[in-house]
Coordinates of N, CA and C in Angstrom, one line a residue:
Chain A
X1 N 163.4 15.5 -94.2 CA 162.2 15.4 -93.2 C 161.1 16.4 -93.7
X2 N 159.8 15.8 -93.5 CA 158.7 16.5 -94.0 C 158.3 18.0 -93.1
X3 N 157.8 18.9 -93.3 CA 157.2 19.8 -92.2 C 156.4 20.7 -92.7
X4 N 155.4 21.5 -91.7 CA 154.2 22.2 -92.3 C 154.9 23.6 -91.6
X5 N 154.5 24.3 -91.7 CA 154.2 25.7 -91.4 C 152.8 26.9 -91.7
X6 N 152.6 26.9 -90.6 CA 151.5 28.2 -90.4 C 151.4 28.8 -89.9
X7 N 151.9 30.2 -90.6 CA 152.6 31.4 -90.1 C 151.4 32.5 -89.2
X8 N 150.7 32.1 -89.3 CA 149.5 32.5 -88.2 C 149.2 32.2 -87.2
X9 N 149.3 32.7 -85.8 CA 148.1 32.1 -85.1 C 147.5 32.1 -84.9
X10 N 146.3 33.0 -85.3 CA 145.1 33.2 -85.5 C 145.2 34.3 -86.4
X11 N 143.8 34.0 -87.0 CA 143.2 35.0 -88.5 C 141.5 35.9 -87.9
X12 N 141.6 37.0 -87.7 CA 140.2 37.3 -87.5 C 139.5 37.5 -88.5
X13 N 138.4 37.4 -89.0 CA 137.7 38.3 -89.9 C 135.9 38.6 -89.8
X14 N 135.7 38.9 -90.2 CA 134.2 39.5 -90.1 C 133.3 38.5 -91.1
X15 N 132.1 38.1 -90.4 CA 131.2 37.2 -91.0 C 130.9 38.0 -92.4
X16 N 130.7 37.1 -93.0 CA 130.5 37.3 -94.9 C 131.6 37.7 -95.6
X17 N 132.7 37.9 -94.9 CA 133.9 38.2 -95.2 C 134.5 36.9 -96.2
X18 N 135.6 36.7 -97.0 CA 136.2 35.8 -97.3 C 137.7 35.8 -96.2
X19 N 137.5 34.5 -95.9 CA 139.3 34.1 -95.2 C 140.0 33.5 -95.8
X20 N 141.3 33.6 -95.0 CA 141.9 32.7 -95.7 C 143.0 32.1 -94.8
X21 N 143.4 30.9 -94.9 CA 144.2 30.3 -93.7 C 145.7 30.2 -94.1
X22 N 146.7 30.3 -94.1 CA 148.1 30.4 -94.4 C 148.5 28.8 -94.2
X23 N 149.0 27.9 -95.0 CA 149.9 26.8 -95.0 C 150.9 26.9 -95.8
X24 N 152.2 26.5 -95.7 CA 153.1 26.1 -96.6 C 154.0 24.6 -96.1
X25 N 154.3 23.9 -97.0 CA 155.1 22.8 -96.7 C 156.4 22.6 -97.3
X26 N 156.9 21.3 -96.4 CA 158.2 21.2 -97.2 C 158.3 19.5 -96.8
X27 N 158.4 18.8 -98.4 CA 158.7 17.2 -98.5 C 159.9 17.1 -99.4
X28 N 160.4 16.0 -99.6 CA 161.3 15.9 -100.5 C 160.7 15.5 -101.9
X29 N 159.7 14.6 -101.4 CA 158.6 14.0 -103.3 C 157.6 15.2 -103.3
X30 N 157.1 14.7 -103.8 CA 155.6 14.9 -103.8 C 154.6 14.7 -103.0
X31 N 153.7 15.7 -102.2 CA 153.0 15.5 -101.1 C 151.6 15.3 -101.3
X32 N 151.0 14.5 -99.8 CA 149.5 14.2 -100.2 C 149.6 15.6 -99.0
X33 N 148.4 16.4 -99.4 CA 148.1 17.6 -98.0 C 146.8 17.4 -97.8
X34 N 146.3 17.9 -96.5 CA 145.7 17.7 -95.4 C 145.2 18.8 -95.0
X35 N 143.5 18.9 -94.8 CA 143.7 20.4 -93.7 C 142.7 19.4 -92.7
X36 N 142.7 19.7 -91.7 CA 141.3 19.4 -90.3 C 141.3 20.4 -89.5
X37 N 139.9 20.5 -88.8 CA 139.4 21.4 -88.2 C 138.8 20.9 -86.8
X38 N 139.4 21.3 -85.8 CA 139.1 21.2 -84.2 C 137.9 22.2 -83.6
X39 N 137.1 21.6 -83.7 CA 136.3 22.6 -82.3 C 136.2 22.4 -81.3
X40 N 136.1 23.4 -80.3 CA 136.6 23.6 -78.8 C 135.6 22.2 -78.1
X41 N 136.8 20.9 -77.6 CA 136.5 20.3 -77.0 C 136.1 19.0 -77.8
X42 N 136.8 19.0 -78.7 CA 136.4 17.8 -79.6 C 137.3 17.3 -80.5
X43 N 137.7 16.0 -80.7 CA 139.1 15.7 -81.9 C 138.9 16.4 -82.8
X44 N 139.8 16.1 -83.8 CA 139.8 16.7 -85.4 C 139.3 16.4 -86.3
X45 N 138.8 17.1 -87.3 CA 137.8 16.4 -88.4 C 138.3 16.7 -89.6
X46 N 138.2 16.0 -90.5 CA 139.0 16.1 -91.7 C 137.9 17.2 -92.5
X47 N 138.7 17.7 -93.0 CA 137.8 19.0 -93.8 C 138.7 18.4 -95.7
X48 N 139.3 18.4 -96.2 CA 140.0 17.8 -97.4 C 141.0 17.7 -97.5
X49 N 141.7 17.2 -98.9 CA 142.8 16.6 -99.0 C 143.4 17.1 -100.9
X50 N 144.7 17.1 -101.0 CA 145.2 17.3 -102.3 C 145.6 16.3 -102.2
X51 N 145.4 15.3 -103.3 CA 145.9 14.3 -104.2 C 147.0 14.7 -105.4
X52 N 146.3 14.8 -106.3 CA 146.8 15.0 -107.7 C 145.6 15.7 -108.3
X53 N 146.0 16.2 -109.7 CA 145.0 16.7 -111.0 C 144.6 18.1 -109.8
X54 N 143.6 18.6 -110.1 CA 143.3 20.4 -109.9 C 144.0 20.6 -108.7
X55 N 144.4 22.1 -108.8 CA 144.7 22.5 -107.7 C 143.9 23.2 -106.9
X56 N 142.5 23.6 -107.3 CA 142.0 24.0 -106.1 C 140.9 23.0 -105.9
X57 N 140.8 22.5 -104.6 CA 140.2 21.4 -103.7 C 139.1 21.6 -102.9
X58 N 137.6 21.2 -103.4 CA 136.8 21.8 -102.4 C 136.7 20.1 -101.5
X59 N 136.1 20.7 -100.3 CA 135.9 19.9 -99.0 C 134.7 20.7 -98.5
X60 N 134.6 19.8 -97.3 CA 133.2 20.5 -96.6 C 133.3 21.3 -95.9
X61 N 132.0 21.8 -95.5 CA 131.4 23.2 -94.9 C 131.4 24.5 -95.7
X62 N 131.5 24.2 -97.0 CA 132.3 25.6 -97.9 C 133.4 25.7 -98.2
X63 N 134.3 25.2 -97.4 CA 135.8 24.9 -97.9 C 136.6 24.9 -98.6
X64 N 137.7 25.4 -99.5 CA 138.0 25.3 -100.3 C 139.8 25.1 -100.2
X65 N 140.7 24.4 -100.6 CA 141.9 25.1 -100.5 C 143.1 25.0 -102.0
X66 N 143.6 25.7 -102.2 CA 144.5 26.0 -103.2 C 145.8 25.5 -103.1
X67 N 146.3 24.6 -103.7 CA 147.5 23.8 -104.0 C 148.6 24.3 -105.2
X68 N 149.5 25.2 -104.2 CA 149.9 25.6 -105.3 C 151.8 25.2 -105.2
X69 N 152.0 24.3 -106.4 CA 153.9 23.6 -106.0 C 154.6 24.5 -106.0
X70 N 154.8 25.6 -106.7 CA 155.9 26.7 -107.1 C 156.3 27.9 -105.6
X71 N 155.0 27.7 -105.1 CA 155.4 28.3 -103.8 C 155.3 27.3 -102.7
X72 N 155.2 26.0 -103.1 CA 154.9 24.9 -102.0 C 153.9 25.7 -100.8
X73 N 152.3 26.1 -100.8 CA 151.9 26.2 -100.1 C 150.3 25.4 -100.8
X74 N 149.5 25.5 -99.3 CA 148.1 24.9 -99.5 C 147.3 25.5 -98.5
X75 N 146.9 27.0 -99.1 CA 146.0 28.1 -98.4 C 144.7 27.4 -98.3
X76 N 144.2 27.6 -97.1 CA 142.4 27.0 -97.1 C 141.6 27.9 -97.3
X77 N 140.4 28.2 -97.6 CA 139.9 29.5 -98.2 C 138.3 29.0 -98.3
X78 N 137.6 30.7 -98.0 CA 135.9 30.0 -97.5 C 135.6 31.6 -98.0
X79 N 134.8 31.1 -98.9 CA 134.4 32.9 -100.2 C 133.4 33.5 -98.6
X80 N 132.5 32.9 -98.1 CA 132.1 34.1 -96.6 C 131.9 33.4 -95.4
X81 N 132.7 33.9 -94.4 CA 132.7 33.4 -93.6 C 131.9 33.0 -92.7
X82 N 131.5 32.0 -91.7 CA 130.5 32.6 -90.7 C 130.9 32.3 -89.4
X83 N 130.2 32.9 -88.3 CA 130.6 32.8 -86.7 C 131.0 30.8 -86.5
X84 N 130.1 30.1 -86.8 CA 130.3 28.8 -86.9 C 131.7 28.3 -87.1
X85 N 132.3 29.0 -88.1 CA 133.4 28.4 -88.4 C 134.5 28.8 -87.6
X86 N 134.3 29.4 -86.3 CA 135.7 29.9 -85.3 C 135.8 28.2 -84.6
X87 N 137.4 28.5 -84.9 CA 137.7 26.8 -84.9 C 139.7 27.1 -84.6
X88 N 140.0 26.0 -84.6 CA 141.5 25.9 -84.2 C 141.6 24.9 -86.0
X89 N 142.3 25.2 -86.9 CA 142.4 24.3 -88.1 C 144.0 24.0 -88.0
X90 N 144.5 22.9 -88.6 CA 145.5 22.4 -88.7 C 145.7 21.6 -90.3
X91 N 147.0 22.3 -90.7 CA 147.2 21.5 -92.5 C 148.0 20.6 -92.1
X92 N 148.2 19.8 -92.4 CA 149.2 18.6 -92.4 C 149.7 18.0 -93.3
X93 N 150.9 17.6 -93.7 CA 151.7 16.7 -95.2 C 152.0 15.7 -94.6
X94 N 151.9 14.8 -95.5 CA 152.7 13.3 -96.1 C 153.0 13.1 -97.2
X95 N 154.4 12.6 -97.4 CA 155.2 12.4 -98.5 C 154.2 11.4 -99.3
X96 N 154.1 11.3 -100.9 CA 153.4 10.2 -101.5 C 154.1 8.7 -101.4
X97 N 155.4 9.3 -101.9 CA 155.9 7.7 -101.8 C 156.7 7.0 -100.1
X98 N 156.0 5.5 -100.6 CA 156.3 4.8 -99.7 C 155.6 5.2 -98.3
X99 N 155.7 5.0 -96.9 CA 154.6 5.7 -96.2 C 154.9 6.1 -94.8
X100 N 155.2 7.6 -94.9 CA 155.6 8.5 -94.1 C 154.5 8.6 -93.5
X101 N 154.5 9.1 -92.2 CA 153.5 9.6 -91.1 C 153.0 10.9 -91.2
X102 N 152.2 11.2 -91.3 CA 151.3 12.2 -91.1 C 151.9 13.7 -90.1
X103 N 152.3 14.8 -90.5 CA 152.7 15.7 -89.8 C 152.2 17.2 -89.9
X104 N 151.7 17.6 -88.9 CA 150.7 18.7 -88.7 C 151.4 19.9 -88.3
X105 N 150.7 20.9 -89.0 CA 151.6 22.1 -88.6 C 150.9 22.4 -87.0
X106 N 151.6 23.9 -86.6 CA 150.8 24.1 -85.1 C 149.5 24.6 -85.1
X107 N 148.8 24.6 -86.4 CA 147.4 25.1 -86.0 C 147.1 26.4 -86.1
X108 N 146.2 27.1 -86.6 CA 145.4 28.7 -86.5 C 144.2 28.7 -86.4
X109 N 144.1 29.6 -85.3 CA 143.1 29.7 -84.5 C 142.2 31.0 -85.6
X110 N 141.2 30.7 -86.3 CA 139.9 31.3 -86.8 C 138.9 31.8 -85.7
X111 N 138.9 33.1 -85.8 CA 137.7 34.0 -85.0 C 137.1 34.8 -86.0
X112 N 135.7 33.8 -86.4 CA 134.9 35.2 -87.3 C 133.8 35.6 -86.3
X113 N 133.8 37.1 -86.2 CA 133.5 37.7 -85.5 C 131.5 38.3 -86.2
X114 N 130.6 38.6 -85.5 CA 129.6 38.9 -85.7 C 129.3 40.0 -86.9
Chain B
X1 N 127.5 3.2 -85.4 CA 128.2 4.5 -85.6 C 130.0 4.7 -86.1
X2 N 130.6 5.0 -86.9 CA 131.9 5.0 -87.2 C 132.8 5.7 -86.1
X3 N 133.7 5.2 -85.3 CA 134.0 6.5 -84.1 C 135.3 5.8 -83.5
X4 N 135.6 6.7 -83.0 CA 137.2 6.2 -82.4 C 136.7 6.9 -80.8
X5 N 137.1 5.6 -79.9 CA 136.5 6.3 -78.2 C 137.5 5.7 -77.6
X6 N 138.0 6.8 -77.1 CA 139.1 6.8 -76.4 C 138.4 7.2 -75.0
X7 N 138.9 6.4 -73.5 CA 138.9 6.9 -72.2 C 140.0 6.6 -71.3
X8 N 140.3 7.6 -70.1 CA 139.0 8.4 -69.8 C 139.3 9.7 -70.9
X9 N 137.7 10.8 -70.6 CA 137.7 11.5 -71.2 C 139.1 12.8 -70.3
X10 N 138.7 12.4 -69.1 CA 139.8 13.6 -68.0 C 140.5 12.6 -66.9
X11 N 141.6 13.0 -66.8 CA 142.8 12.2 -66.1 C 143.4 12.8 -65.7
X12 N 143.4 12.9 -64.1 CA 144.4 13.4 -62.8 C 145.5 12.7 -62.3
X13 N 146.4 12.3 -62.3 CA 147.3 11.8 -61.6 C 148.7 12.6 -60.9
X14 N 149.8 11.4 -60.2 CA 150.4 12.2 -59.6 C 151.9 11.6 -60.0
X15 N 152.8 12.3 -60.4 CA 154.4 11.7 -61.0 C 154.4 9.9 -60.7
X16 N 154.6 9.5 -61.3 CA 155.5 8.1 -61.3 C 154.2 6.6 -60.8
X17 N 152.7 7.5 -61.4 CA 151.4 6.7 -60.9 C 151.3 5.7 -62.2
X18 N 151.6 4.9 -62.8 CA 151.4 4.5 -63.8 C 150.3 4.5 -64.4
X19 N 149.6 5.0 -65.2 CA 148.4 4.6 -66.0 C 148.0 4.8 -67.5
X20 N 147.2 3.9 -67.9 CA 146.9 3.4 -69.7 C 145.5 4.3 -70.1
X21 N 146.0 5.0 -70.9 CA 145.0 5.6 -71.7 C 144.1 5.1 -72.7
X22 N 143.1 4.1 -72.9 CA 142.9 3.4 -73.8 C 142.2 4.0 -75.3
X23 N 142.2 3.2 -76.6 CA 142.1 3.8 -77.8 C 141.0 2.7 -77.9
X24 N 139.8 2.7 -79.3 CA 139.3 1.5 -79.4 C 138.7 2.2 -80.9
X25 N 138.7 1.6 -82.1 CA 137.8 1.7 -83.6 C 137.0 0.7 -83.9
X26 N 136.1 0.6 -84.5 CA 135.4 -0.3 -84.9 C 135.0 -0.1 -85.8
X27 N 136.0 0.4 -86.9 CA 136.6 0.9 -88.3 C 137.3 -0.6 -89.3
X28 N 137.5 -1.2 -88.3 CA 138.4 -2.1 -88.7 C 139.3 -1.7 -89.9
X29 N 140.2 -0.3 -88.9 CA 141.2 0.2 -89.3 C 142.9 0.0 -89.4
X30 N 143.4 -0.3 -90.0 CA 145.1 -1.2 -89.9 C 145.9 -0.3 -89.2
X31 N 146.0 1.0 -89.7 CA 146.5 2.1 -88.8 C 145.6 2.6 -87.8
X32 N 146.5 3.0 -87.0 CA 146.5 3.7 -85.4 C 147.5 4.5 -85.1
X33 N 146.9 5.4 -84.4 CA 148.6 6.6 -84.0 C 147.9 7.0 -82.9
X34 N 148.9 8.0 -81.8 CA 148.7 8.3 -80.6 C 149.6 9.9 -81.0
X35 N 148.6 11.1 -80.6 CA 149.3 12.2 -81.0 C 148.9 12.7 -79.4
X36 N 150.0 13.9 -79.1 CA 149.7 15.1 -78.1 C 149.4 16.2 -78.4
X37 N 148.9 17.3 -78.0 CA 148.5 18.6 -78.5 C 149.0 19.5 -77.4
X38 N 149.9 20.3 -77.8 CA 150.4 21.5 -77.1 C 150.4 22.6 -77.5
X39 N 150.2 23.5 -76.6 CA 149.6 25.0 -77.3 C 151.4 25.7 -77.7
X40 N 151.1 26.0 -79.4 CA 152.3 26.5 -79.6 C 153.1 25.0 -80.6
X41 N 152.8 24.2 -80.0 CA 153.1 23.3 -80.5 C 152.6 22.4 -81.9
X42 N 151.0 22.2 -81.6 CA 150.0 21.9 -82.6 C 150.2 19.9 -82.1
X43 N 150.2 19.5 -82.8 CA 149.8 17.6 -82.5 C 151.6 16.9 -83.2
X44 N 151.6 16.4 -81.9 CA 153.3 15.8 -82.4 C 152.5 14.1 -82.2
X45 N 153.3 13.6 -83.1 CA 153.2 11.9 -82.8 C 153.9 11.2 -82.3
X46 N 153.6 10.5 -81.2 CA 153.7 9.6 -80.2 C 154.3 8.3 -80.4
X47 N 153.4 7.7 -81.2 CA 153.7 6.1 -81.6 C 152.4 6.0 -82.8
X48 N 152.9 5.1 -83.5 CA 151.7 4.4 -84.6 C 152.0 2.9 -84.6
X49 N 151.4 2.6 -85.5 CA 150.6 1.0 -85.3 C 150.4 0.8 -86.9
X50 N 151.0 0.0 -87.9 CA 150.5 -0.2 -88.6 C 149.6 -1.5 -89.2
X51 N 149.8 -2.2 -88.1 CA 148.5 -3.5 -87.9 C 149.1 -3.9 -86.7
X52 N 148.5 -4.9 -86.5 CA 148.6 -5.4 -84.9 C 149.8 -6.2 -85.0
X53 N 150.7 -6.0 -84.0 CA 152.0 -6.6 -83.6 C 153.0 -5.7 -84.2
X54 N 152.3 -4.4 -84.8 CA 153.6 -4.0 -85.8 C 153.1 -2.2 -84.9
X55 N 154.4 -1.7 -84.2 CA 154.2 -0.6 -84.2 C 155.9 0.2 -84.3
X56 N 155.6 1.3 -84.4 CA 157.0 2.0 -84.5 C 156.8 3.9 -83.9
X57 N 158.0 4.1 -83.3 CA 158.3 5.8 -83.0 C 157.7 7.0 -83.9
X58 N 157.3 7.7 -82.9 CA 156.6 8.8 -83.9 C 157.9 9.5 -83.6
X59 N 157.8 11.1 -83.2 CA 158.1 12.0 -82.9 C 158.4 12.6 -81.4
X60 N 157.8 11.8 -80.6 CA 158.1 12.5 -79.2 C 157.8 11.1 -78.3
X61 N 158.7 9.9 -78.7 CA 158.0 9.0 -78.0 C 158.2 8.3 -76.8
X62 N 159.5 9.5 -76.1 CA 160.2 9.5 -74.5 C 159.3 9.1 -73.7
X63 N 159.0 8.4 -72.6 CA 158.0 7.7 -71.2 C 156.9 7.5 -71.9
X64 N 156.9 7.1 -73.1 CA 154.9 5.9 -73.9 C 155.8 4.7 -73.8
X65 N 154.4 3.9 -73.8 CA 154.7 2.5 -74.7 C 153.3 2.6 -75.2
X66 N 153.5 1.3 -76.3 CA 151.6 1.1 -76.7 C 152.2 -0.4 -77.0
X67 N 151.2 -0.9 -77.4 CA 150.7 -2.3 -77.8 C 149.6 -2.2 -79.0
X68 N 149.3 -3.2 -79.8 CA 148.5 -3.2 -80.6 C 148.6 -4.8 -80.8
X69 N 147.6 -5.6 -79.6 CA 147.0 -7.1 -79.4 C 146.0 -7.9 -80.7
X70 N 145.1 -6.4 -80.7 CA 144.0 -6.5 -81.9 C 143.8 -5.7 -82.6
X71 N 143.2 -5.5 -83.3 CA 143.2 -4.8 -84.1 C 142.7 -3.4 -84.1
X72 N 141.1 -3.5 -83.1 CA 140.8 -2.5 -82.4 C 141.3 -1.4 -81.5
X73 N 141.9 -2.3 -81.0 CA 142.6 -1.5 -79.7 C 144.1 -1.0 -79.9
X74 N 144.4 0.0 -79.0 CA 145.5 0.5 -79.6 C 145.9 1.5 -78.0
X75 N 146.1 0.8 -76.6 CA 146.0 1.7 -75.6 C 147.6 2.4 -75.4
X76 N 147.3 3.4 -74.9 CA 148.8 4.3 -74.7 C 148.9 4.1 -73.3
X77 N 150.3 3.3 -72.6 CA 150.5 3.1 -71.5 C 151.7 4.3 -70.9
X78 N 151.4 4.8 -69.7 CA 152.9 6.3 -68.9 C 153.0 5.2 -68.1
X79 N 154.5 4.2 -67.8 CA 154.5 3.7 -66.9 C 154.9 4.3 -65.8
X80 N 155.7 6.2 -65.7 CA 155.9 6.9 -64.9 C 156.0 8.1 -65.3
X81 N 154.4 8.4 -65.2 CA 154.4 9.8 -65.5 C 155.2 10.9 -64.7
X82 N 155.0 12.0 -65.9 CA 155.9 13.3 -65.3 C 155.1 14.3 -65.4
X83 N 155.2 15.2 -64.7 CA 154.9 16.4 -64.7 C 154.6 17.8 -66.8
X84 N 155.9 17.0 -67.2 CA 155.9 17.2 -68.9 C 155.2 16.4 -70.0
X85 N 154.6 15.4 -68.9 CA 154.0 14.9 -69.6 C 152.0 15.0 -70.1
X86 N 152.0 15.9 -69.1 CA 150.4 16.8 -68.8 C 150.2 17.6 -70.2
X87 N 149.1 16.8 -71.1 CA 148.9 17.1 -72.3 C 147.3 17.1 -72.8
X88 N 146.7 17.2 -73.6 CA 146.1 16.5 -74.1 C 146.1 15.7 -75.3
X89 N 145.9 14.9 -75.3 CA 146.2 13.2 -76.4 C 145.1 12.9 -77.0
X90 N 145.3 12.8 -78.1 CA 144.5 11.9 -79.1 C 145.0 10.7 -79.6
X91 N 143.4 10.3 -79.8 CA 144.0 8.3 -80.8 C 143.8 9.1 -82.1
X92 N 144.0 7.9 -83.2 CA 143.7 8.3 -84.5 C 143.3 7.4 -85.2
X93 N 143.0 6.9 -86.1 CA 142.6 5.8 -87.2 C 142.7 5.9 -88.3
X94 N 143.0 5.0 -89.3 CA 143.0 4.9 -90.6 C 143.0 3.7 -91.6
X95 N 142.6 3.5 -92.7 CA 142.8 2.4 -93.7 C 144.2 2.7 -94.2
X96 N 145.0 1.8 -94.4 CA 146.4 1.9 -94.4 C 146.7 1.7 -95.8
X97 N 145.5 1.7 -96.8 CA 146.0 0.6 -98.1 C 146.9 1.7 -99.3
X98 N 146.2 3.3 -98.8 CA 146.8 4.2 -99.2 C 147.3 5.5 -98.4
X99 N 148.2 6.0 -99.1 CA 148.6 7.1 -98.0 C 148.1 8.2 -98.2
X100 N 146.6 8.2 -99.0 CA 146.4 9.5 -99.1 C 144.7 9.4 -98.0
X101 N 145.1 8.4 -97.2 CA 143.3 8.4 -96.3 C 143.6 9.4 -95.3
X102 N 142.3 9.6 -95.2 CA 142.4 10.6 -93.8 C 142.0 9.3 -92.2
X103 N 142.4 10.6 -91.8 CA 142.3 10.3 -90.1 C 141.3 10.0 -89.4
X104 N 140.4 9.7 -88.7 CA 139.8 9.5 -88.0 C 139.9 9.7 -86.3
X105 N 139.7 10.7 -85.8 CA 140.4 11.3 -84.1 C 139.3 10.8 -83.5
X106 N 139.5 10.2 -82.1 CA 138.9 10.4 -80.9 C 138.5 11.7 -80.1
X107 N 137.8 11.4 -79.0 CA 137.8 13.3 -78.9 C 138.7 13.2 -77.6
X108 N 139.9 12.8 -77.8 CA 140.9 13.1 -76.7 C 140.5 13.0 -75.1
X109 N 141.8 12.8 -74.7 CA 141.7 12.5 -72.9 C 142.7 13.9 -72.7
X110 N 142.5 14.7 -71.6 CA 143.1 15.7 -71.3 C 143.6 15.3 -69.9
X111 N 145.2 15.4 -70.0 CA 145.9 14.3 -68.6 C 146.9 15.4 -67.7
X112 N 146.4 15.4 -67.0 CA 147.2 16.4 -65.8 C 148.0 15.2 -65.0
X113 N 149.2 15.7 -64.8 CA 150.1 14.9 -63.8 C 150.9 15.9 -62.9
X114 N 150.4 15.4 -61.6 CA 150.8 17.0 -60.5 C 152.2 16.2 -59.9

């Protein structure tokens, strides 16, 4: 069985700061990963995705996340942060082969602070 | 506009009231899923749809049912709600042709059952 973990529940940091969001996973193949981002009162929006080829993956808003197999994790990561981006984010895995469902860790709650 | 609208947006009920939460894309998207969101929890899945007539069990799929008539639509029916069942829910969307697409969320219905 596939599953995410994020050992956070929330990360604070200070605007212009660099963050960084904690994911790790566990599939049996090879995973497609996922991160999205919730803001208060609204579905989820896809921020990016690891496929294959580089491991670090930019997406929007600044975004960035690092795919790395040997520790099976996929940290999300934003070189400065801003107040904007206090949000609830969620990584999520699916197995590549054949077509597993989509499964989200519980979420961390981002507070960058003034 | 590309969008997944789900209503109602807010939903009161009382144990064993039956009522359908409805889903709708105009993505003309093959997948569909129905997730919950619980704090501590993060988004467990419900049911999915992977074209019309064809759906199968997510993860927590005790008092749902769904249907998927058309293609669009994709409503989540409590024929007797519970008290455990007071969540908030999202639809979802997707092009099914690969499993590395992302999601597509509604902005969720938040369902109280007293």
């Amino acid at each position: 069985a596939q599953s995410v973990a994020q050992p956070e529940d929330q990360v604070n940091v200070a605007e212009g700061n660099p963050l960084t969001v904690k994911c790790t996973y566990s599939v049996s193949g090879n995973p497609y990963l996922f991160w999205y981002v919730q803001y208060p009162n609204r579905g989820l929006q896809f921020l990016l995705k690891y496929i294959t080829g580089d491991n670090l993956v930019k997406g929007s808003y600044g975004f960035e996340a690092e795919f790395n197999k040997s520790q099976t994790s996929f940290h999300l990561k934003k070189p400065s942060a801003l107040v904007s981006d206090s949000a609830l984010y969620f990584c999520a895995v699916r197995e590549k082969a054949g077509y597993s469902t989509l499964t989200f860790g519980k979420g961390t709650m981002l507070l960058v602070s003034p | 506009e590309a969008q997944v609208t789900q209503n109602p947006r807010y939903l009161i009920t009382v144990t064993g009231k039956k009522l359908t939460v409805t889903c709708s894309q105009n993505m003309n998207h093959e997948y569909m899923s129905w997730y919950r969101q619980d704090p501590g929890l993060g988004l467990r899945q419900i049911y999915y749809s992977m074209n019309v007539e064809v759906t199968d069990k997510g993860d927590v799929p005790e008092g749902y049912k769904v249907s998927r008539k058309e293609k669009r639509n994709f409503p989540l029916i409590l024929e007797s709600p519970s008290p455990n069942q007071t969540s908030l829910y999202f639809c979802a969307s997707s092009f099914k042709g690969r499993t590395n697409e992302k999601l597509f969320f509604g902005s969720g219905t938040q369902l109280s059952v007293l």
